[in-house]
Amino acid sequence: MRTGAHPRWDAVVVGGGHNGLVAAAYLARAGRSVCVVERDEVPGGAVSTVERFPGYRVDRGSSAHLMIRHSPVIDDLGLTEMGLTYLDCDPWAFCPGTDTAPPLVFRTDLDATCASIEASCGGRDADAYRRFVEVWTPRSQALMKAFYQPPDPGRFAVAFGGLGATATSARTGVVGNRTGRMLSATQELMASGDALLDRWFTSEHLKAALAWFGAQSGPPMNAPATAPMIGFAALMHQLPPGRAVGGSGALTTALLRRLDAEGAQVHTGAAASTIGRCGDHWRVTGTDGQSRCATTVIAACHILTTLDLLGAGGFAPDLLDRWRTQISVGSGMGMAVRVGARDLPVYRDLPSDLPAHGVHSSLALLVTDRAHLRRAEAAAAVGELPDRPACVAMSFSAIDPGLSPPDRHLINIWAQWHPRHLSGGRDWADLRETAADAVIAELDRYAPGFSDGVEHRHVQTPDLLESELGLRGGNIMHVEMTIDQMFMFRPHPDLSGHRVPGADGLLLAGASTHPGGGVTGASGRIAAMAALAGSRRRGLAR
């Protein structure tokens, strides 16, 4: 930290979610003085774990980490050295059986997955899935590469430039055929998830499982350009989702250890109240009465929170108002029910060749037809509760016993779609338990009798996700993940370069920015790289 008229950090990071901590860690590893301020008493935001019930380690947000394991972040920051350990989720997904077909079990082993698909859906779809994974693996790898780079057309052209090889064309001639294949690949990347599934598969059972996997990103699978959200399933056969030992918050713990080792400071219970200029640098004023000055500020909180902080610091109000009105937060995405129970769910008709933990390492995709998803999404769109919520159940205490007391289990259930604002002016406080009952009943539908063993439950409806975790509108992705708010458009074309026009030295990170929600660490990494590049330019100028 430099001293002069008053102390100045190289960087102050506003928001101690995982992206803010990733940004801070990259800067600290590069020798910069860094301070993180976080409004909550618990660091990590939606990547944190607390004791909700005696002896249970319960996630506050995310539970399975899919994308960060495909990134350079863990190795760059040496997080394994800081105690972060992942268990492979294998099987990585499971879809219950129907009246006419056995369950679908998705394993890292592609042959085993195709065997399950053949038993449930027939040989044609099993062969199609094998080809699907072959085609979509390089496409998804290109997407992941694009996720960890600033969102500009030139970099995207490099990342996606070779994908014509994953498609076919009847056009003739070298140039004509190459152009045709690239157009074909682009069309499929821009297709809706439902259109993609209808092109590849015949079984509604398989389509529903993959559609529900894709819909975890937020948009319904009939929305344009949602096909890649389903295509990401191909990468699960390269490296499956990971469960951090000790809970999702183990990632945050490792990041905090790294920051401590590098001499960075993290202050919890220290909400920022303003971000404003202070001479030739920035000042972050906190509700704790402290002011922290820095050459660079990385705002890793919700974009609307960032705009509010800038407004309080005197930034151009007309610009802020325009950005606010043009950023779509939406009205909620879903809710979670965290359950402490005597027993794990017992799903019917499972195959006999599963590992000892059965399918409890997996995302239990409790949907067997896409109409279920469409009805739930349609209800939320008009402010209603779904008759049958679409649920994903995760029973990771089966592979990580330390999450719960002996002879007990922890089950996290995520349910889409649930609106932040209910129709008729109704209040979530009056419907919270009703909605939670429906979620438990949906799990009971596929694992009869499970509810009899429920001893504890913690309910997180959209209003509580908003108040506890700062998720505006109850949207766990911060900003809608529709194509008009992804890549060069996220969260707004003016702000998509992780910068704010007219605010040199202020950088943006967090789920509001490219590449969006989920546990990626990507936006934190991109913001840190931009900050380091800026400091090098300033050094050359001096």
Short mmCIF file of N, CA and C in Angstrom, two decimals, residues 1 10-11 24 26-34 262-264 531-533 535-536:
data_model
loop_
_atom_site.label_atom_id
_atom_site.label_comp_id
_atom_site.label_asym_id
_atom_site.label_seq_id
_atom_site.Cartn_x
_atom_site.Cartn_y
_atom_site.Cartn_z
N MET A 1 0.85 -1.19 0.00
CA MET A 1 0.00 0.00 0.00
C MET A 1 0.90 1.25 0.00
N ASP A 10 -3.27 -0.48 -4.36
CA ASP A 10 -3.25 -0.67 -5.81
C ASP A 10 -4.65 -0.97 -6.31
N ALA A 11 -5.39 -1.78 -5.53
CA ALA A 11 -6.75 -2.13 -5.94
C ALA A 11 -7.64 -2.37 -4.73
N ALA A 24 -9.03 -10.50 -6.82
CA ALA A 24 -8.09 -10.06 -5.79
C ALA A 24 -6.88 -10.99 -5.71
N TYR A 26 -5.55 -12.91 -8.10
CA TYR A 26 -4.64 -12.71 -9.23
C TYR A 26 -3.78 -11.46 -9.02
N LEU A 27 -4.39 -10.38 -8.56
CA LEU A 27 -3.63 -9.16 -8.33
C LEU A 27 -2.61 -9.33 -7.21
N ALA A 28 -3.03 -9.96 -6.13
CA ALA A 28 -2.11 -10.16 -5.01
C ALA A 28 -0.94 -11.06 -5.41
N ARG A 29 -1.23 -12.09 -6.21
CA ARG A 29 -0.15 -12.98 -6.68
C ARG A 29 0.84 -12.22 -7.54
N ALA A 30 0.38 -11.15 -8.20
CA ALA A 30 1.25 -10.34 -9.05
C ALA A 30 1.96 -9.24 -8.26
N GLY A 31 1.82 -9.26 -6.95
CA GLY A 31 2.54 -8.31 -6.11
C GLY A 31 1.83 -7.01 -5.86
N ARG A 32 0.54 -6.93 -6.18
CA ARG A 32 -0.21 -5.69 -5.96
C ARG A 32 -0.81 -5.69 -4.55
N SER A 33 -0.93 -4.51 -3.98
CA SER A 33 -1.61 -4.39 -2.69
C SER A 33 -3.11 -4.36 -2.95
N VAL A 34 -3.84 -5.21 -2.23
CA VAL A 34 -5.26 -5.43 -2.53
C VAL A 34 -6.07 -5.45 -1.23
N GLU A 262 -0.76 -14.02 0.43
CA GLU A 262 -0.17 -12.97 -0.41
C GLU A 262 -0.24 -11.59 0.24
N GLY A 263 -0.77 -11.52 1.46
CA GLY A 263 -0.79 -10.26 2.18
C GLY A 263 -1.97 -9.35 1.87
N ALA A 264 -2.98 -9.86 1.18
CA ALA A 264 -4.16 -9.06 0.88
C ALA A 264 -5.07 -8.99 2.11
N ALA A 531 -6.69 -5.09 -15.12
CA ALA A 531 -6.07 -4.21 -14.14
C ALA A 531 -4.56 -4.28 -14.23
N LEU A 532 -4.02 -5.48 -14.38
CA LEU A 532 -2.57 -5.63 -14.49
C LEU A 532 -2.04 -5.00 -15.76
N ALA A 533 -2.79 -5.16 -16.86
CA ALA A 533 -2.38 -4.52 -18.11
C ALA A 533 -2.40 -3.01 -17.97
N SER A 535 -1.97 -1.26 -15.22
CA SER A 535 -0.86 -0.80 -14.37
C SER A 535 0.45 -0.82 -15.14
N ARG A 536 0.60 -1.79 -16.05
CA ARG A 536 1.82 -1.82 -16.87
C ARG A 536 1.87 -0.62 -17.81
#
